[in-house]
Coordinates of C-alpha atoms in Angstrom, one line a residue:
M286 CA 56.8 15.2 -19.8
A287 CA 56.4 18.5 -21.7
P288 CA 56.1 18.1 -25.5
S289 CA 59.1 20.3 -26.1
S290 CA 61.3 17.9 -24.1
L291 CA 59.8 14.9 -26.0
R292 CA 60.5 16.6 -29.3
V293 CA 64.2 17.2 -28.4
K294 CA 64.6 13.5 -27.3
F295 CA 62.9 12.2 -30.5
I296 CA 65.1 14.4 -32.7
A297 CA 68.3 13.4 -30.8
V298 CA 67.5 9.7 -31.0
W299 CA 66.5 9.9 -34.7
A300 CA 69.7 11.7 -35.6
L301 CA 71.9 9.4 -33.6
L302 CA 70.1 6.3 -35.0
L303 CA 70.5 7.6 -38.5
L304 CA 74.2 7.9 -38.1
A305 CA 74.3 4.4 -36.7
K306 CA 72.3 3.2 -39.6
L307 CA 74.6 4.9 -42.1
W308 CA 77.6 3.2 -40.6
L309 CA 75.8 -0.2 -40.9
A310 CA 74.7 0.4 -44.5
L311 CA 78.2 1.2 -45.3
S312 CA 79.9 -1.7 -43.5
L313 CA 77.6 -4.7 -44.0
P314 CA 78.1 -6.9 -46.9
L315 CA 75.2 -7.3 -49.4
F316 CA 72.4 -9.4 -48.1
G317 CA 71.8 -12.2 -50.6
D318 CA 68.3 -10.9 -51.7
E319 CA 69.8 -7.4 -51.9
A320 CA 72.3 -8.6 -54.5
F321 CA 69.5 -10.1 -56.6
Y322 CA 67.5 -6.8 -56.4
A323 CA 70.7 -5.1 -57.5
L324 CA 70.9 -7.6 -60.4
E325 CA 67.3 -6.7 -61.4
S326 CA 68.1 -2.9 -61.2
R327 CA 70.6 -3.6 -64.1
R328 CA 67.6 -4.7 -66.3
L329 CA 65.0 -2.1 -65.4
A330 CA 61.2 -3.4 -65.8
W331 CA 57.8 -2.8 -64.4
A332 CA 57.8 -6.1 -62.6
Y333 CA 60.0 -9.2 -62.0
S334 CA 59.3 -12.8 -61.0
D335 CA 59.7 -12.0 -57.3
L336 CA 58.7 -8.4 -56.9
P337 CA 57.1 -5.3 -58.7
G338 CA 59.7 -2.9 -60.0
L339 CA 60.0 -0.3 -57.2
T340 CA 62.9 -1.9 -55.3
A341 CA 65.0 -2.2 -58.5
W342 CA 64.1 1.3 -59.5
L343 CA 65.3 2.8 -56.2
I344 CA 68.6 0.7 -56.2
R345 CA 69.2 1.9 -59.8
L346 CA 68.7 5.4 -58.6
G347 CA 71.2 5.0 -55.8
T348 CA 73.9 3.4 -58.1
E349 CA 73.4 6.1 -60.8
V350 CA 74.2 8.6 -58.2
G351 CA 76.8 6.8 -56.1
G352 CA 78.3 4.0 -58.2
Q353 CA 78.5 0.3 -57.7
H354 CA 78.7 0.3 -53.9
A355 CA 76.7 -1.2 -51.1
L356 CA 76.0 2.2 -49.6
A357 CA 74.7 3.6 -53.0
I358 CA 72.4 0.6 -53.3
R359 CA 71.1 1.2 -49.9
A360 CA 71.0 4.9 -49.6
P361 CA 67.4 5.5 -51.1
F362 CA 66.0 2.9 -48.5
L363 CA 68.0 4.6 -45.8
L364 CA 66.3 7.9 -46.6
L365 CA 62.9 6.4 -46.8
G366 CA 63.4 4.4 -43.6
A367 CA 64.3 7.8 -41.9
V368 CA 60.9 9.3 -42.9
L369 CA 58.9 6.5 -41.2
P370 CA 59.1 7.7 -37.6
W371 CA 58.1 11.2 -38.7
L372 CA 54.9 9.7 -40.4
V373 CA 54.1 8.0 -37.1
V374 CA 54.5 11.4 -35.3
R375 CA 52.4 13.1 -37.7
I376 CA 49.5 10.5 -37.5
A377 CA 49.7 10.2 -33.7
R378 CA 49.8 14.0 -33.2
R379 CA 46.8 14.7 -35.4
W380 CA 44.8 12.0 -33.4
F381 CA 45.9 12.5 -29.7
G382 CA 47.9 15.7 -29.5
E383 CA 51.5 17.0 -29.5
Q384 CA 53.0 15.1 -26.6
A385 CA 51.4 11.8 -27.9
G386 CA 52.8 12.4 -31.3
W387 CA 56.4 12.7 -30.2
Q388 CA 56.0 9.8 -27.7
A389 CA 54.8 7.6 -30.6
G390 CA 57.5 8.6 -32.7
L391 CA 60.1 7.8 -30.0
L392 CA 58.5 4.3 -29.6
A393 CA 58.8 3.8 -33.3
L394 CA 62.5 4.7 -33.1
L395 CA 63.1 2.3 -30.3
M396 CA 61.3 -0.7 -31.7
P397 CA 64.1 -2.7 -33.3
L398 CA 62.5 -3.6 -36.6
S399 CA 61.3 -0.1 -37.3
G400 CA 64.2 1.7 -35.8
L401 CA 66.7 0.0 -38.0
M402 CA 64.5 0.0 -41.1
G403 CA 66.4 1.1 -44.2
V404 CA 69.8 -0.4 -43.3
L405 CA 69.1 -3.0 -46.1
A406 CA 67.8 -2.4 -49.7
L407 CA 64.7 -4.5 -49.0
P408 CA 61.1 -3.9 -50.5
D409 CA 59.6 -3.7 -46.9
V410 CA 60.9 -0.1 -46.7
P411 CA 58.8 1.4 -49.5
M412 CA 56.0 -0.8 -48.6
L413 CA 55.9 0.4 -44.9
L414 CA 56.1 4.0 -46.2
A415 CA 53.1 3.3 -48.4
A416 CA 51.1 1.8 -45.5
L417 CA 51.7 4.8 -43.3
L418 CA 51.0 7.1 -46.1
C419 CA 47.6 5.6 -46.6
L420 CA 46.8 5.5 -42.8
D421 CA 47.7 9.1 -42.7
A422 CA 45.4 9.9 -45.6
F423 CA 42.5 8.0 -44.1
A424 CA 43.1 9.9 -40.9
Q425 CA 42.7 13.2 -42.8
L426 CA 39.7 11.8 -45.0
L427 CA 37.8 10.8 -41.9
R428 CA 37.8 14.5 -40.8
R429 CA 37.3 16.2 -44.1
V430 CA 37.5 15.0 -47.8
G431 CA 40.2 17.1 -49.4
T432 CA 42.2 16.9 -52.6
L433 CA 45.6 16.7 -51.0
A434 CA 44.5 13.8 -48.8
T435 CA 43.0 12.0 -51.8
L436 CA 46.2 12.5 -53.8
Q437 CA 48.2 11.2 -50.7
L438 CA 46.0 8.1 -50.5
A439 CA 46.5 7.7 -54.3
L440 CA 50.2 7.8 -54.0
G441 CA 50.4 5.5 -51.0
L442 CA 48.3 2.8 -52.8
A443 CA 50.6 3.1 -56.0
L444 CA 53.8 3.0 -54.0
G445 CA 52.6 -0.2 -52.2
A446 CA 51.4 -1.8 -55.4
F447 CA 54.9 -1.2 -56.8
A448 CA 56.6 -2.5 -53.6
H449 CA 55.5 -6.0 -52.8
Y450 CA 52.8 -8.6 -53.3
R451 CA 52.4 -8.4 -49.4
F452 CA 50.8 -5.0 -49.7
A453 CA 47.6 -6.8 -50.7
L454 CA 47.3 -7.7 -47.1
V455 CA 47.9 -4.1 -46.0
L456 CA 45.0 -3.2 -48.5
L457 CA 42.8 -5.7 -46.7
A458 CA 43.6 -4.3 -43.3
G459 CA 42.9 -0.8 -44.5
A460 CA 39.7 -1.8 -45.9
A461 CA 38.7 -3.6 -42.7
G462 CA 39.6 -0.5 -40.7
L463 CA 37.6 1.7 -43.1
L464 CA 34.5 -0.5 -42.8
C465 CA 34.7 -0.5 -39.1
V466 CA 34.1 3.4 -39.0
P467 CA 30.6 4.7 -39.8
R468 CA 32.3 7.9 -41.4
G469 CA 34.5 5.5 -43.3
R470 CA 31.6 3.7 -44.8
A471 CA 30.1 7.0 -45.6
L472 CA 33.4 7.7 -47.6
L473 CA 32.5 5.1 -50.0
R474 CA 29.9 7.4 -51.5
E475 CA 32.7 10.0 -52.2
P476 CA 33.8 10.0 -55.9
R477 CA 37.3 11.4 -55.0
L478 CA 37.9 8.4 -52.8
W479 CA 37.0 6.1 -55.7
W480 CA 39.4 8.0 -58.1
A481 CA 42.2 7.4 -55.6
L482 CA 41.3 3.7 -55.3
L483 CA 41.1 3.3 -59.1
L484 CA 44.6 4.9 -59.4
G485 CA 45.9 2.5 -56.7
A486 CA 44.4 -0.4 -58.5
A487 CA 45.9 0.7 -61.8
A488 CA 49.4 0.4 -60.2
W489 CA 48.9 -3.4 -59.9
W490 CA 48.5 -3.8 -63.6
P491 CA 52.3 -4.3 -64.4
L492 CA 52.5 -7.1 -61.9
L493 CA 49.3 -8.8 -63.2
A494 CA 50.6 -8.4 -66.8
W495 CA 53.9 -10.0 -65.9
N496 CA 52.0 -12.9 -64.4
L497 CA 49.7 -13.2 -67.3
D498 CA 52.7 -13.4 -69.6
H499 CA 54.4 -16.0 -67.4
A500 CA 51.5 -18.4 -66.5
G501 CA 51.1 -16.7 -63.1
A502 CA 54.6 -17.7 -61.9
G503 CA 54.9 -14.9 -59.5
L504 CA 51.6 -15.4 -57.9
E505 CA 52.0 -19.1 -57.6
F506 CA 55.4 -18.6 -55.9
Q507 CA 54.1 -16.0 -53.4
F508 CA 50.7 -17.6 -52.6
V509 CA 51.1 -21.2 -53.4
D510 CA 54.6 -22.7 -53.7
R511 CA 56.3 -21.2 -50.7
H512 CA 53.5 -22.0 -48.2
P513 CA 52.4 -25.4 -47.0
W514 CA 48.9 -24.3 -46.4
N515 CA 48.6 -27.1 -43.9
P516 CA 48.4 -26.7 -40.0
Q517 CA 51.9 -26.6 -38.6
L518 CA 52.8 -26.5 -34.9
A519 CA 55.6 -24.1 -35.7
G520 CA 52.9 -21.4 -35.6
L521 CA 52.9 -21.8 -31.7
W522 CA 56.2 -20.0 -31.7
W523 CA 54.8 -16.9 -33.4
P524 CA 53.9 -15.0 -30.2
L525 CA 57.3 -15.6 -28.7
V526 CA 59.0 -14.5 -31.9
Q527 CA 57.0 -11.3 -32.1
A528 CA 57.6 -10.6 -28.4
L529 CA 61.4 -10.8 -29.0
A530 CA 61.3 -8.8 -32.4
V531 CA 59.2 -6.1 -30.9
T532 CA 60.8 -6.3 -27.4
P533 CA 58.7 -7.9 -24.5
A534 CA 57.4 -4.7 -22.8
L535 CA 56.5 -3.0 -26.0
F536 CA 54.7 -6.1 -27.3
V537 CA 52.5 -6.1 -24.2
L538 CA 51.8 -2.3 -24.6
L539 CA 50.8 -2.9 -28.3
L540 CA 48.5 -5.8 -27.5
A541 CA 47.0 -3.7 -24.8
T542 CA 46.6 -0.9 -27.4
L543 CA 44.7 -3.4 -29.6
G544 CA 42.5 -4.3 -26.8
E545 CA 41.9 -0.5 -26.2
T546 CA 40.7 -0.2 -29.9
W547 CA 38.1 -2.8 -29.2
R548 CA 36.8 -1.2 -26.1
R549 CA 36.6 2.2 -27.7
R550 CA 35.5 1.1 -31.2
A551 CA 31.9 2.7 -30.7
E552 CA 33.1 6.3 -29.7
P553 CA 31.6 8.4 -32.6
A554 CA 33.8 11.4 -31.9
Q555 CA 37.1 9.3 -32.2
P556 CA 36.9 7.3 -35.4
Q557 CA 40.6 6.4 -35.1
W558 CA 39.9 3.7 -32.6
P559 CA 37.6 1.5 -34.8
L560 CA 40.0 2.4 -37.8
L561 CA 43.0 1.0 -35.8
L562 CA 40.9 -2.1 -34.7
G563 CA 40.3 -3.1 -38.2
T564 CA 43.8 -2.5 -39.4
G565 CA 45.6 -3.8 -36.4
A566 CA 43.4 -6.8 -36.2
V567 CA 44.2 -7.9 -39.7
S568 CA 47.7 -6.8 -39.9
V569 CA 48.8 -8.4 -36.6
L570 CA 46.3 -11.1 -35.6
G571 CA 45.9 -12.1 -39.4
Y572 CA 49.5 -12.9 -39.6
G573 CA 49.2 -14.8 -36.3
V574 CA 46.7 -17.1 -37.9
L575 CA 48.8 -17.4 -41.1
A576 CA 51.8 -18.4 -38.9
F577 CA 50.2 -21.9 -38.7
L578 CA 49.6 -22.3 -42.4
A579 CA 52.3 -20.2 -44.3
D580 CA 55.9 -20.1 -44.9
S581 CA 58.0 -20.9 -41.7
E582 CA 61.4 -21.7 -43.5
R583 CA 62.4 -18.2 -44.5
V584 CA 62.6 -14.9 -42.5
S585 CA 58.9 -13.7 -41.9
F586 CA 59.1 -12.3 -38.4
H587 CA 58.9 -8.7 -39.9
W588 CA 55.7 -9.2 -41.9
P589 CA 53.4 -7.8 -39.3
L590 CA 55.5 -4.5 -38.8
A591 CA 52.9 -2.3 -40.5
G592 CA 50.3 -3.4 -38.0
W593 CA 52.6 -2.8 -35.1
L594 CA 53.4 0.7 -36.4
A595 CA 49.7 1.5 -36.8
L596 CA 49.2 0.5 -33.2
V597 CA 52.3 2.6 -32.0
C598 CA 50.4 5.7 -33.2
A599 CA 47.7 5.1 -30.3
A600 CA 50.1 3.4 -27.8
P601 CA 50.9 6.7 -25.9
V602 CA 47.2 6.9 -24.8
V603 CA 47.5 3.5 -23.1
L604 CA 51.0 4.1 -21.8
A605 CA 50.0 7.3 -20.1
R606 CA 47.7 5.2 -17.7
W607 CA 50.5 2.9 -16.7
R608 CA 52.6 3.3 -13.5
P609 CA 55.9 5.2 -14.1
W610 CA 58.0 2.2 -13.5
A611 CA 56.1 0.4 -16.3
R612 CA 56.6 3.3 -18.7
T613 CA 60.2 3.3 -17.9
L614 CA 60.4 -0.4 -18.5
V615 CA 58.8 -0.2 -22.0
H616 CA 61.5 2.5 -23.0
V617 CA 64.5 0.8 -21.4
L618 CA 63.6 -2.7 -22.7
S619 CA 63.0 -1.3 -26.2
A620 CA 66.2 0.5 -26.2
L621 CA 68.1 -2.5 -25.0
G622 CA 66.5 -4.6 -27.8
L623 CA 67.6 -1.8 -30.4
L624 CA 71.2 -1.9 -29.0
V625 CA 71.2 -5.8 -29.1
M626 CA 70.1 -5.8 -32.8
F627 CA 72.6 -3.0 -33.7
A628 CA 75.5 -4.9 -31.8
Y629 CA 74.6 -8.2 -33.8
L630 CA 74.6 -6.3 -37.1
A631 CA 77.8 -4.6 -36.2
L632 CA 79.4 -7.9 -35.4
V633 CA 78.2 -9.4 -38.7
A634 CA 79.6 -6.4 -40.5
R635 CA 83.2 -7.4 -39.5
P636 CA 84.9 -10.5 -40.9
E637 CA 86.2 -11.5 -37.6
G638 CA 82.7 -11.1 -36.2
R639 CA 81.3 -13.5 -38.6
E640 CA 84.0 -15.9 -38.1
R641 CA 83.2 -15.7 -34.3
L642 CA 79.7 -16.6 -34.9
A643 CA 80.5 -19.6 -37.2
A644 CA 80.2 -22.3 -34.6
G645 CA 76.5 -21.3 -33.6
T646 CA 73.1 -20.8 -34.8
A647 CA 73.3 -17.0 -34.9
Y648 CA 75.8 -17.2 -37.9
A649 CA 74.7 -14.7 -40.7
D650 CA 74.9 -17.0 -43.7
N651 CA 73.2 -14.6 -46.0
F652 CA 75.8 -11.9 -45.4
S653 CA 78.9 -14.1 -45.3
G654 CA 81.5 -15.4 -47.8
W655 CA 80.7 -13.3 -50.8
H656 CA 83.8 -10.9 -50.6
E657 CA 86.0 -13.9 -50.3
A658 CA 84.3 -15.8 -53.0
A659 CA 84.6 -12.8 -55.4
A660 CA 88.3 -12.4 -54.7
A661 CA 89.0 -16.0 -55.4
V662 CA 86.9 -15.8 -58.6
R663 CA 89.0 -12.8 -59.7
A664 CA 92.3 -14.7 -59.0
E665 CA 91.1 -17.7 -61.0
L666 CA 89.9 -15.6 -64.1
A667 CA 93.3 -13.9 -64.1
A668 CA 94.9 -17.2 -64.6
M669 CA 92.5 -18.5 -67.2
P670 CA 92.5 -17.6 -71.0
P671 CA 90.7 -14.4 -72.2
G672 CA 87.2 -14.9 -73.0
T673 CA 86.7 -17.4 -70.1
R674 CA 82.9 -17.6 -69.2
L675 CA 81.9 -17.4 -65.6
V676 CA 79.0 -19.6 -64.3
A677 CA 77.6 -19.7 -60.9
D678 CA 75.6 -22.7 -59.6
N679 CA 72.7 -20.7 -58.0
F680 CA 71.0 -17.3 -58.3
M681 CA 72.3 -15.9 -55.1
L682 CA 76.1 -16.6 -55.9
G683 CA 75.5 -15.3 -59.4
A684 CA 74.1 -12.1 -58.3
Q685 CA 76.7 -11.5 -55.6
L686 CA 79.4 -12.1 -58.2
S687 CA 77.6 -9.8 -60.6
F688 CA 77.6 -7.0 -58.1
A689 CA 81.2 -7.7 -56.9
L690 CA 82.8 -8.0 -60.5
D691 CA 80.3 -5.4 -62.1
R692 CA 79.3 -7.9 -64.8
N693 CA 76.0 -8.7 -66.4
D694 CA 76.8 -11.9 -68.2
I695 CA 77.2 -14.5 -65.3
A696 CA 75.1 -17.5 -66.2
V697 CA 73.5 -19.5 -63.4
L698 CA 72.8 -23.3 -63.4
D699 CA 69.4 -24.9 -62.5
H700 CA 69.4 -25.2 -58.6
P701 CA 66.8 -25.9 -56.0
L702 CA 67.5 -22.4 -54.5
N703 CA 66.4 -20.7 -57.7
R704 CA 62.9 -22.3 -57.5
K705 CA 62.7 -22.1 -53.7
H706 CA 63.1 -18.3 -53.8
G707 CA 61.1 -17.7 -57.0
R708 CA 64.0 -16.6 -59.2
A709 CA 64.1 -19.4 -61.9
V710 CA 61.6 -17.9 -64.3
Q711 CA 63.4 -14.5 -64.0
L712 CA 66.8 -16.0 -64.8
A713 CA 65.3 -17.8 -67.9
E714 CA 63.6 -14.6 -69.1
W715 CA 67.0 -12.8 -69.0
G716 CA 68.8 -15.7 -70.7
L717 CA 71.0 -16.4 -67.7
L718 CA 69.6 -19.9 -66.8
S719 CA 72.2 -22.3 -68.4
A720 CA 71.8 -26.1 -69.1
G721 CA 75.5 -26.6 -69.0
R722 CA 78.1 -27.4 -71.5
T723 CA 75.7 -27.6 -74.3
D724 CA 75.3 -23.8 -73.8
W725 CA 79.0 -22.9 -73.5
G726 CA 80.3 -24.0 -76.8
G727 CA 84.1 -24.5 -76.9
A728 CA 84.9 -21.6 -74.6
P729 CA 86.8 -22.4 -71.3
V730 CA 84.6 -21.9 -68.2
L731 CA 85.0 -21.1 -64.5
L732 CA 82.3 -22.7 -62.6
A733 CA 81.6 -21.4 -59.0
V734 CA 79.7 -23.6 -56.7
E735 CA 78.4 -22.6 -53.3
D736 CA 78.8 -26.0 -51.7
T737 CA 77.1 -25.3 -48.5
A738 CA 73.9 -24.0 -50.4
R739 CA 72.9 -27.7 -50.2
P740 CA 72.6 -30.0 -47.1
L741 CA 75.3 -32.6 -47.0
K742 CA 72.9 -35.4 -47.7
L743 CA 72.2 -33.9 -51.1
R744 CA 75.7 -33.1 -52.2
L745 CA 76.9 -36.5 -53.8
Q746 CA 73.8 -36.4 -56.1
A747 CA 74.5 -32.7 -56.9
Y748 CA 78.1 -33.6 -57.9
R749 CA 76.9 -36.2 -60.1
E750 CA 74.5 -33.8 -61.9
L751 CA 77.3 -31.3 -62.2
C752 CA 79.5 -34.0 -63.9
A753 CA 76.5 -34.7 -66.4
R754 CA 76.0 -30.9 -67.1
T755 CA 79.6 -30.0 -67.6
G756 CA 80.8 -33.0 -69.4
G757 CA 83.4 -33.6 -66.7
L758 CA 84.8 -31.9 -63.5
P759 CA 88.6 -31.5 -62.7
P760 CA 89.7 -31.3 -59.0
P761 CA 88.2 -28.0 -57.5
R762 CA 90.0 -25.3 -55.8
V763 CA 88.3 -25.3 -52.3
L764 CA 87.5 -22.0 -50.5
N765 CA 86.5 -22.4 -46.8
V766 CA 85.2 -19.2 -45.3
D767 CA 84.6 -18.8 -41.5
H768 CA 86.0 -22.3 -40.9
G769 CA 84.0 -23.8 -43.8
R770 CA 80.6 -22.6 -42.5
K771 CA 80.4 -21.2 -46.0
R772 CA 82.3 -23.3 -48.6
F773 CA 82.8 -22.7 -52.4
L774 CA 84.2 -24.9 -55.0
L775 CA 86.0 -23.4 -58.1
F776 CA 86.3 -25.5 -61.1
R777 CA 88.4 -24.5 -64.2
L778 CA 86.7 -26.2 -67.0
P779 CA 88.7 -26.3 -70.3
A780 CA 86.9 -26.7 -73.6
A781 CA 86.9 -30.6 -72.9
T782 CA 87.4 -32.1 -69.6
P783 CA 88.4 -35.8 -69.6
G784 CA 86.7 -37.7 -67.0
C785 CA 84.9 -36.4 -63.8
S786 CA 86.5 -36.1 -60.4
T787 CA 83.7 -35.5 -58.0
P788 CA 84.5 -33.5 -55.0
A789 CA 85.2 -35.4 -51.7
L790 CA 82.7 -35.9 -48.9
A791 CA 83.7 -36.3 -45.3
W792 CA 82.4 -36.3 -41.8
I793 CA 84.0 -36.1 -38.3
E794 CA 81.9 -38.4 -36.0
A795 CA 83.9 -37.9 -33.0
P796 CA 84.5 -35.7 -31.2
S797 CA 81.2 -33.9 -31.5
P798 CA 81.1 -30.1 -32.2
G799 CA 81.7 -28.1 -28.9
D800 CA 83.0 -31.2 -27.0
R801 CA 85.4 -30.6 -24.2
S802 CA 88.6 -32.5 -23.6
A803 CA 91.6 -32.3 -21.2
G804 CA 93.5 -35.0 -23.0
P805 CA 94.2 -36.2 -26.6
L806 CA 91.4 -36.1 -29.0
Q807 CA 90.1 -39.4 -30.2
V808 CA 89.1 -38.5 -33.8
R809 CA 87.2 -40.9 -36.0
G810 CA 84.9 -40.4 -39.1
W811 CA 84.8 -41.2 -42.8
A812 CA 85.9 -39.7 -46.1
L813 CA 85.2 -40.6 -49.8
K814 CA 85.8 -39.4 -53.2
E815 CA 83.5 -41.4 -55.7
G816 CA 85.3 -42.9 -58.8
V817 CA 88.8 -41.8 -57.7
G818 CA 89.3 -42.8 -54.1
V819 CA 91.0 -41.3 -51.2
A820 CA 94.9 -41.5 -50.8
R821 CA 95.0 -40.2 -47.2
V822 CA 93.3 -38.0 -44.5
D823 CA 95.2 -35.4 -42.6
I824 CA 93.9 -34.0 -39.3
T825 CA 94.3 -30.3 -38.7
L826 CA 94.0 -28.2 -35.5
D827 CA 93.6 -24.5 -35.8
G828 CA 94.5 -24.8 -39.4
A829 CA 97.8 -26.7 -39.1
V830 CA 98.2 -30.4 -40.0
V831 CA 98.8 -32.3 -36.6
A832 CA 98.4 -36.0 -37.6
T833 CA 97.7 -38.3 -40.7
A834 CA 94.7 -40.5 -39.8
E835 CA 94.6 -44.3 -40.3
Y836 CA 92.4 -44.5 -43.4
G837 CA 90.7 -47.6 -44.8
Q838 CA 88.5 -48.7 -42.0
P839 CA 85.5 -50.8 -43.3
R840 CA 82.3 -48.6 -43.2
P841 CA 79.7 -50.5 -45.2
D842 CA 77.0 -48.3 -43.6
V843 CA 78.4 -45.2 -45.1
L844 CA 78.8 -46.8 -48.6
E845 CA 75.2 -48.0 -48.4
Y846 CA 74.0 -44.6 -47.4
W847 CA 75.6 -43.0 -50.3
G848 CA 74.6 -45.8 -52.7
I849 CA 78.3 -46.7 -53.7
T850 CA 78.6 -50.2 -54.8
G851 CA 81.5 -52.3 -56.3
D852 CA 84.9 -53.0 -54.8
A853 CA 84.9 -49.8 -52.8
P854 CA 87.7 -49.7 -50.3
G855 CA 87.0 -48.9 -46.5
V856 CA 86.2 -45.3 -46.1
G857 CA 86.6 -44.8 -42.3
F858 CA 89.5 -43.2 -40.5
R859 CA 90.6 -42.7 -37.0
A860 CA 93.4 -40.8 -35.3
V861 CA 94.7 -39.4 -32.0
V862 CA 95.4 -35.8 -31.7
G863 CA 97.2 -34.3 -28.7
L864 CA 96.5 -30.8 -27.9
G865 CA 100.2 -30.3 -26.8
D866 CA 101.0 -26.9 -25.6
R867 CA 97.9 -25.4 -26.9
S868 CA 96.1 -23.5 -24.2
A869 CA 92.7 -24.3 -23.0
G870 CA 89.8 -22.7 -24.9
R871 CA 88.4 -22.8 -28.4
H872 CA 90.1 -24.8 -31.2
W873 CA 89.1 -25.7 -34.6
L874 CA 89.4 -29.4 -35.7
G875 CA 89.4 -30.2 -39.5
L876 CA 90.4 -32.6 -42.3
V877 CA 92.4 -32.5 -45.4
V878 CA 91.3 -35.0 -47.9
H879 CA 93.9 -36.1 -50.5
G880 CA 92.5 -37.8 -53.6
R881 CA 94.1 -40.5 -55.6
D882 CA 94.0 -38.0 -58.5
G883 CA 96.3 -35.5 -56.7
S884 CA 93.5 -33.3 -55.5
V885 CA 93.7 -31.7 -52.1
E886 CA 90.4 -30.6 -50.4
T887 CA 90.1 -28.9 -47.0
W888 CA 86.9 -29.9 -45.3
P889 CA 85.1 -27.5 -43.0
E890 CA 86.3 -27.3 -39.4
Q891 CA 84.4 -27.9 -36.1
L892 CA 84.7 -26.3 -32.8
V893 CA 86.3 -28.2 -29.9
R894 CA 87.2 -27.0 -26.5
G895 CA 90.4 -27.7 -24.6
E896 CA 90.3 -27.8 -20.7

């Protein structure tokens, strides 16, 4: 295919994709981490507990220009993400010619992870930009040491240092690549290279200074706390996850390209091959090894993306030797993968889409429930006295409410999520980490709790801790979003709360989620409300009450599990629910738990299917 034709295709796909990304950036609710980065942008600093300062600075730039809006927060990242494929074109064109350059750029656009990069305000965007700037600078320096290339290298190194701790592995990959090249080793005698390296190293000082001032809290979280550092079989899934994230045919192509770098590592006239061998091996295979030792609980499938993009620059050389049908397969499967990811994000961007996903594992928890929670908090605050304090139970809810309500004073309670995501020290430094009633004085408080942020087995103990911290809990207002997949409890706490009414706990044991039934549903389970007791349990179907359960069945196993002793009544219930004239298909079965204190708490629903 002629270079001019490839250029036209690249520009057309790039422009179309940019419009699609713009729509997503405008439509998607803020991701949980984005909200915290936005909170950081309200308190500009050189470094924070979770990241260096660049992400917060970019968000502040966006909001200063565009206001307190999700698109304004994401706009700088959208622009930087749009630059990435052009850098791939620039690098590949310098090494392998015009046609290979546009072909590599097209592959970078079709790879779902890089093609949609910039939709979210995440530090990976400037970090990838920094990595490609460094790779491009090395490509120039291997030909001729020039001032502009040296300055570009210094800029890339500084941007990476201000972007993320993970840029340290990019540095290791770059150093490995440089040492694989004889000309690269010779560069180490060039004073201008050392000046660039020194400037890049100086950019790490703010992050190191923050850690020195905080007993190494950021380093400890990034490199110790969040990783088990013990062999784990979950690492066996890494190749499959990468194959799906990169798309299968492109994954095979990039692995073949890595193999090509090994075979051509000794070609003196083409130093790009050993350079890519070092960078690709560390950036891709290094993460493959770390998958057996490092964090597997949080999203990490995107970590090797810098290495994949480096290999994309050389992939057209390998692809040119493949049969036409195989080349077509790479482009078709990559485009399909990109469309699938876009379709998923488009579904998540709509409330009805998130609700549709609520019954499955594809539910987008980190995007969901925030608008509804903010609306409920606004309504509660409007009904409470002026000067009411707003307190959230975890950092993510606090950050989302801070963005939605445009407030800087939302305190956050101690919570396992704060420590799990490395935000507890930062909250304490800002003075937003609250011990509870002892910090609130005599002011009334609205306490917002993200109930589903804890697994069910830990909630009763969490309720007891809330009682101790607040001095007492009244019955909450319950907000179930997406059939209760996200659940919030709002407590109006006056200056003094007599007693403590812990929220109810319940469980439907039968039918199981997703069960099919052609006749009446035999519903059984348990419900309890510690210290107060349950008056009755109503059964709902598609949001409407259809039966009142027989409550009070003996369930000593449940009481023993929760550690409830004394003369507690039976907490089991059972009921028969007919589907009536409801058509076959999906239905949502739920509970309404009525406490003896007059509280009414709707429990999350589960999917059942009629036949």
